[in-house]
Coordinates of C-alpha atoms in Angstrom, one line a residue:
M1119 CA 20.3 -16.9 -9.1
G1120 CA 16.6 -17.2 -10.1
L1121 CA 15.7 -18.2 -6.5
D1122 CA 17.6 -15.3 -5.1
F1123 CA 15.9 -12.8 -7.4
R1124 CA 12.5 -14.4 -6.5
T1125 CA 13.2 -14.1 -2.8
A1126 CA 14.5 -10.5 -3.2
T1127 CA 11.3 -9.5 -5.1
Q1128 CA 9.1 -11.0 -2.4
S1129 CA 10.9 -9.2 0.4
A1130 CA 10.9 -5.9 -1.5
A1131 CA 7.2 -6.2 -2.2
L1132 CA 6.4 -7.1 1.4
L1133 CA 8.3 -4.1 2.7
L1134 CA 6.7 -1.8 0.2
S1135 CA 3.3 -3.1 1.1
L1136 CA 4.1 -2.7 4.9
L1137 CA 5.1 1.0 4.3
G1138 CA 1.9 1.6 2.3
W1139 CA -0.3 0.0 5.0
V1140 CA 1.2 2.1 7.8
L1141 CA 0.8 5.3 5.8
A1142 CA -2.8 4.3 4.9
C1143 CA -3.6 3.8 8.7
L1144 CA -2.1 7.3 9.3
T1145 CA -4.2 8.8 6.5
N1146 CA -7.3 7.3 7.9
Y1147 CA -7.0 8.9 11.3
L1148 CA -5.1 12.2 10.6
P1149 CA -7.4 15.2 10.7
H1150 CA -5.7 16.8 7.7
W1151 CA -7.8 15.8 4.7
K1152 CA -8.9 19.5 4.2
N1153 CA -7.3 22.8 5.3
L1154 CA -9.1 26.1 5.7
N1155 CA -7.2 29.4 6.0
L1156 CA -9.3 32.4 7.1
E1157 CA -8.1 35.6 5.4
L1158 CA -9.9 37.7 8.0
N1159 CA -8.1 35.9 10.8
E1160 CA -4.7 34.6 9.7
M1161 CA -4.0 33.3 13.2
E1162 CA -6.7 30.7 13.0
N1163 CA -6.6 27.7 10.7
W1164 CA -9.1 24.9 10.4
T1165 CA -8.4 21.3 9.4
M1166 CA -10.9 18.4 8.7
G1167 CA -10.4 14.7 8.6
L1168 CA -12.7 11.6 8.4
W1169 CA -13.3 11.4 12.1
K1170 CA -12.9 14.9 13.6
S1171 CA -12.2 18.6 12.8
C1172 CA -9.6 20.8 14.4
V1173 CA -8.9 24.5 14.9
I1174 CA -5.4 25.8 15.3
Q1175 CA -5.0 29.1 17.1
E1176 CA -1.7 30.7 18.0
E1177 CA -2.8 31.6 21.5
V1178 CA -4.8 28.5 22.4
G1179 CA -3.1 25.9 20.3
R1180 CA -4.9 22.9 18.7
Q1181 CA -8.4 22.0 19.7
C1182 CA -10.1 19.0 18.0
K1183 CA -13.7 17.7 18.2
D1184 CA -15.1 14.5 16.9
F1185 CA -18.0 14.6 14.5
D1186 CA -21.3 14.2 16.4
S1187 CA -23.2 12.1 13.8
F1188 CA -22.0 9.8 11.0
L1189 CA -25.2 10.4 9.1
A1190 CA -24.7 14.2 9.2
L1191 CA -21.5 14.0 7.3
P1192 CA -21.3 14.6 3.5
A1193 CA -21.6 11.5 1.4
E1194 CA -17.9 11.5 0.3
L1195 CA -16.8 11.5 4.0
Q1196 CA -19.2 8.7 4.9
I1197 CA -18.0 6.4 2.1
S1198 CA -14.4 7.4 2.7
R1199 CA -14.7 6.2 6.3
I1200 CA -16.0 2.8 5.3
L1201 CA -13.5 2.3 2.5
M1202 CA -10.5 3.4 4.5
S1203 CA -11.5 1.1 7.5
L1204 CA -12.0 -1.8 5.1
S1205 CA -8.7 -1.0 3.4
N1206 CA -6.8 -1.1 6.7
G1207 CA -8.3 -4.5 7.6
L1208 CA -7.7 -6.0 4.1
G1209 CA -4.1 -4.7 4.2
L1210 CA -3.4 -6.4 7.5
L1211 CA -4.8 -9.7 6.2
G1212 CA -2.8 -9.3 3.0
L1213 CA 0.4 -8.7 5.0
L1214 CA -0.2 -11.8 7.1
A1215 CA -1.0 -14.0 4.1
S1216 CA 1.9 -12.9 2.0
G1217 CA 4.3 -13.0 4.9
S1218 CA 3.4 -16.6 5.5
G1219 CA 4.1 -17.4 1.9
L1220 CA 7.6 -16.1 1.6
D1221 CA 10.2 -18.5 0.3
C1222 CA 12.7 -17.3 2.9
L1223 CA 10.6 -18.7 5.7
R1224 CA 11.4 -22.3 6.7
L1225 CA 7.8 -22.8 7.8
G1226 CA 6.0 -25.1 5.3
E1227 CA 9.0 -25.6 3.0
T1228 CA 7.5 -28.8 1.7
Q1229 CA 4.2 -27.1 0.8
K1230 CA 5.3 -25.0 -2.1
D1231 CA 1.9 -24.9 -3.7
L1232 CA 0.3 -23.6 -0.5
K1233 CA 2.9 -20.9 -0.1
R1234 CA 2.4 -19.8 -3.7
R1235 CA -1.4 -19.6 -3.1
L1236 CA -0.8 -17.5 0.0
L1237 CA 1.4 -15.1 -2.0
I1238 CA -1.3 -14.7 -4.6
L1239 CA -4.0 -14.2 -2.0
G1240 CA -1.8 -11.7 -0.1
G1241 CA -1.0 -9.8 -3.3
L1242 CA -4.7 -9.6 -4.2
L1243 CA -5.7 -8.3 -0.8
L1244 CA -2.9 -5.7 -0.8
W1245 CA -3.8 -4.6 -4.3
T1246 CA -7.5 -4.3 -3.3
S1247 CA -6.4 -2.4 -0.2
G1248 CA -4.5 0.1 -2.3
V1249 CA -7.4 0.7 -4.6
M1250 CA -9.7 1.3 -1.6
V1251 CA -7.3 4.0 -0.4
L1252 CA -7.0 5.7 -3.8
V1253 CA -10.7 5.9 -4.4
P1254 CA -11.8 7.9 -1.3
V1255 CA -8.7 10.1 -1.4
S1256 CA -9.3 11.0 -5.0
W1257 CA -13.0 11.5 -4.4
V1258 CA -12.5 13.9 -1.6
A1259 CA -9.9 15.8 -3.6
H1260 CA -12.3 16.0 -6.6
M1261 CA -15.1 17.4 -4.3
T1262 CA -12.7 19.9 -2.8
V1263 CA -11.7 21.2 -6.3
E1264 CA -15.4 21.5 -7.3
E1265 CA -16.3 23.4 -4.1
F1266 CA -13.2 25.6 -4.5
W1267 CA -14.2 26.7 -8.0
D1268 CA -17.9 26.9 -7.3
E1269 CA -19.0 30.2 -8.8
T1270 CA -22.3 30.2 -6.9
L1271 CA -20.5 31.0 -3.6
P1272 CA -19.6 34.5 -2.8
E1273 CA -15.8 35.3 -3.1
I1274 CA -15.7 36.3 0.6
V1275 CA -16.6 32.8 1.7
P1276 CA -13.5 30.9 2.6
R1277 CA -12.7 27.7 0.6
W1278 CA -11.3 24.4 1.7
E1279 CA -8.1 23.2 0.1
F1280 CA -6.1 20.0 -0.1
G1281 CA -4.7 18.8 3.2
E1282 CA -1.5 16.8 3.8
A1283 CA -3.4 13.6 4.4
L1284 CA -4.5 13.5 0.8
F1285 CA -1.0 13.4 -0.6
L1286 CA -0.1 10.8 2.1
G1287 CA -3.0 8.7 1.0
W1288 CA -2.0 8.8 -2.7
F1289 CA 1.5 7.7 -1.8
A1290 CA 0.1 4.9 0.5
G1291 CA -2.3 3.7 -2.2
F1292 CA 0.4 3.5 -4.9
C1293 CA 2.7 1.6 -2.5
L1294 CA 0.0 -1.0 -1.7
V1295 CA -0.9 -1.5 -5.4
L1296 CA 2.7 -1.8 -6.5
G1297 CA 3.5 -4.2 -3.6
G1298 CA 0.5 -6.4 -4.5
C1299 CA 1.6 -6.5 -8.2
L1300 CA 5.1 -7.4 -7.2
L1301 CA 3.9 -10.2 -5.0
H1302 CA 1.8 -11.6 -8.0
C1303 CA 4.9 -11.5 -10.2
A1304 CA 7.0 -13.2 -7.6
A1305 CA 4.3 -15.9 -7.1
C1306 CA 3.9 -16.6 -10.8
S1307 CA 7.6 -16.8 -11.5
S1308 CA 9.1 -20.3 -11.1
P1309 CA 12.4 -20.8 -9.3
A1310 CA 15.4 -21.7 -11.4
P1311 CA 15.8 -25.5 -11.7
P1312 CA 19.1 -26.9 -10.2
A1313 CA 20.3 -27.9 -13.7
S1314 CA 23.9 -26.8 -13.2
G1315 CA 24.5 -29.3 -10.4
R1316 CA 22.9 -32.2 -12.4
Y1317 CA 25.1 -31.4 -15.4
A1318 CA 28.2 -31.2 -13.3
V1319 CA 27.5 -34.7 -11.8
T1320 CA 26.9 -36.1 -15.2
G1321 CA 30.1 -34.7 -16.6
L1322 CA 32.1 -36.1 -13.7
Q1323 CA 30.6 -39.5 -14.3
D1324 CA 31.5 -39.4 -18.0
H1325 CA 35.1 -38.4 -17.2
C1326 CA 35.4 -41.3 -14.7
Q1327 CA 34.2 -43.7 -17.4
Q1328 CA 36.8 -42.4 -19.9
L1329 CA 39.6 -42.9 -17.3
E1330 CA 38.4 -46.5 -16.7
L1331 CA 38.5 -47.2 -20.4
K1332 CA 42.0 -45.8 -20.8
H1333 CA 43.2 -48.1 -17.9
A1334 CA 41.5 -51.1 -19.4
N1335 CA 42.8 -50.4 -23.0
P1336 CA 46.2 -48.5 -22.7
E1337 CA 46.4 -48.2 -26.5
I1338 CA 43.5 -45.8 -26.6

């Protein structure tokens, strides 16, 4: 039963981490980190991501343009690009490492210590990947709130608001962090020893010995 629980925990952690990694990749490339609705022209909406900005018009549709220069971006977008790209790479390495260390795989069954170390390494990489998603998403959200409530700007100036990618990034980060923690717990927990089988064999041997004594000494 202990081994089944350990295997189930590993599988659940890996699936949760895989979901978080896919969502983190989408968060990185979606141009919906910020939304801008123009009150003067309600038929035109602007969206901004880490790599490009888009304008959505009812007549023309969506038109996107990549940012011309990395150095011309605000500091939070520059750091967010780097952290999100590193997060996607570390998440992939974490999935490969933890997937190779699963107990349900027959590969390397005799190398239990190596598989345990792979689980710990994969959990650490996935946990780090999740933190590296939460940091840029929270930073951009913080800067958006500060700019939204900036009293030095005239009220007529439109303000950026939260985009859908921020919420997606928060969810992805929590999935990666939780998946990494579960992998650590599964790696640190030891499988249940096969004690029941040993006790059953011992009891059977004792019973056979008693039967032999009864046949040798009928008076007993």
